[in-house]
XYZ file of C-alpha atoms in Angstrom:
155
model
C -43.439 -74.349 -2.749
C -45.709 -75.242 -5.627
C -46.500 -78.677 -6.950
C -46.822 -79.876 -10.530
C -50.579 -79.049 -10.653
C -49.891 -75.494 -9.473
C -47.237 -75.177 -12.173
C -49.717 -76.434 -14.773
C -52.333 -73.936 -13.574
C -49.861 -71.063 -13.605
C -48.693 -72.013 -17.096
C -52.266 -72.084 -18.402
C -53.040 -68.708 -16.818
C -49.885 -67.116 -18.243
C -50.973 -68.273 -21.685
C -54.566 -67.089 -21.196
C -55.469 -65.194 -18.018
C -59.162 -65.227 -18.944
C -59.650 -68.989 -18.589
C -62.595 -69.895 -16.370
C -62.232 -72.258 -13.425
C -64.107 -74.886 -15.447
C -61.657 -74.557 -18.351
C -58.676 -74.689 -15.982
C -60.195 -77.716 -14.230
C -60.342 -79.601 -17.537
C -56.659 -78.831 -18.163
C -55.468 -80.091 -14.753
C -58.122 -82.821 -14.305
C -59.592 -81.456 -11.069
C -63.016 -80.195 -10.084
C -63.754 -76.526 -10.691
C -63.950 -75.933 -6.917
C -60.549 -77.533 -6.257
C -59.096 -75.581 -9.143
C -60.534 -72.311 -7.818
C -59.087 -73.064 -4.364
C -55.645 -73.665 -5.880
C -55.770 -70.456 -7.938
C -56.830 -68.460 -4.850
C -53.948 -70.017 -2.887
C -51.500 -69.089 -5.652
C -52.814 -65.531 -5.468
C -52.662 -65.381 -1.660
C -49.101 -66.741 -1.676
C -48.022 -64.099 -4.184
C -47.272 -66.519 -7.020
C -49.981 -64.942 -9.192
C -49.748 -61.175 -8.850
C -52.518 -60.160 -11.225
C -54.031 -60.350 -14.673
C -53.594 -57.903 -17.518
C -54.332 -57.250 -21.153
C -51.490 -57.262 -23.653
C -51.739 -54.316 -26.028
C -50.639 -54.159 -29.649
C -48.737 -50.876 -29.635
C -48.631 -50.744 -33.446
C -52.429 -50.822 -33.539
C -52.328 -47.796 -31.219
C -50.089 -45.900 -33.638
C -46.838 -46.561 -31.781
C -45.006 -48.797 -34.239
C -41.425 -47.786 -33.403
C -40.074 -49.487 -30.279
C -36.714 -48.579 -28.780
C -34.684 -49.770 -25.809
C -32.759 -46.955 -24.158
C -30.162 -47.192 -21.425
C -29.998 -43.909 -19.525
C -27.576 -42.472 -17.013
C -28.782 -39.655 -14.789
C -26.849 -36.533 -13.930
C -25.296 -36.831 -10.457
C -27.569 -34.177 -8.933
C -30.802 -35.835 -10.109
C -32.774 -37.774 -7.500
C -33.915 -41.015 -9.092
C -37.324 -40.900 -7.377
C -37.995 -37.472 -8.920
C -36.913 -38.848 -12.297
C -39.285 -41.813 -11.894
C -42.204 -39.541 -10.957
C -41.658 -37.487 -14.122
C -41.350 -40.542 -16.378
C -45.063 -41.265 -16.031
C -45.731 -37.977 -17.846
C -44.070 -39.314 -21.014
C -46.580 -41.489 -22.903
C -43.789 -43.069 -24.966
C -42.269 -44.732 -21.875
C -43.762 -48.237 -21.685
C -41.493 -49.410 -18.872
C -38.501 -48.274 -16.851
C -36.238 -50.660 -14.978
C -33.737 -49.401 -12.411
C -30.513 -51.307 -13.072
C -26.974 -51.802 -11.836
C -23.934 -51.170 -13.980
C -22.917 -48.281 -16.197
C -26.474 -47.024 -16.767
C -29.135 -46.260 -14.185
C -32.250 -47.353 -16.112
C -33.338 -49.298 -19.126
C -36.399 -47.781 -20.761
C -38.715 -49.404 -23.260
C -40.122 -46.701 -25.507
C -43.046 -46.927 -27.938
C -42.999 -44.064 -30.427
C -45.039 -43.101 -33.448
C -41.964 -42.484 -35.615
C -38.339 -41.308 -35.442
C -39.399 -37.692 -34.867
C -41.386 -38.850 -31.816
C -38.329 -40.778 -30.582
C -36.246 -37.629 -30.979
C -38.826 -35.658 -28.946
C -38.763 -38.167 -26.101
C -34.924 -38.141 -26.103
C -35.075 -34.354 -25.710
C -37.657 -34.692 -22.926
C -35.487 -37.239 -21.108
C -32.471 -34.934 -21.275
C -34.648 -32.175 -19.796
C -35.552 -34.588 -16.941
C -31.874 -35.028 -16.079
C -30.505 -37.750 -18.346
C -26.757 -37.225 -18.809
C -26.042 -40.084 -21.178
C -28.302 -42.282 -23.261
C -27.759 -45.239 -25.559
C -30.750 -46.317 -27.648
C -31.458 -49.220 -29.959
C -34.470 -49.547 -32.235
C -36.216 -52.900 -31.894
C -36.377 -54.611 -35.290
C -38.898 -57.358 -34.614
C -41.134 -58.911 -32.045
C -39.748 -59.920 -28.681
C -38.890 -63.603 -28.690
C -40.284 -64.840 -25.409
C -42.075 -67.881 -24.110
C -44.041 -66.531 -21.131
C -44.186 -69.970 -19.503
C -40.419 -70.540 -19.551
C -39.978 -69.153 -16.037
C -42.093 -71.988 -14.655
C -39.886 -74.759 -16.064
C -37.158 -74.539 -13.457
C -39.410 -73.863 -10.474
C -38.945 -76.557 -7.828
C -42.091 -78.401 -6.894
C -43.146 -80.342 -3.857
C -43.793 -83.353 -6.115
C -42.148 -84.649 -9.303
């Protein structure tokens, strides 16, 4: 269980994973050493899994984003499908799901012709059915929202 200071630390790190212990300490009103101990504990307990850079896909030439639900052919082993997905640079993420479709893919393409190529590639990998939607704008998401309902040891 985390307390309110841990939640504050996690929130600050979600917003900027490059904050130093001194900067975090100022936010939560602790010493840098106490702050570092808390962050290490959050890492050891699996609350903080890692740190990463967020990329601007448009700046990398991939300005068309699509969400695609895919259903595999019955004879396709999903682990083989997953191993082949990493060969497609347009696939940003793949989530194995329940329901009518087997996966939801997030694709980053250069243009509609590139999207068409990746659809063809996915069919070659064993996709039987696919439903795609082009993303019109930025994802509306507050990365700290998941911390709001987390129970704490203290109010």
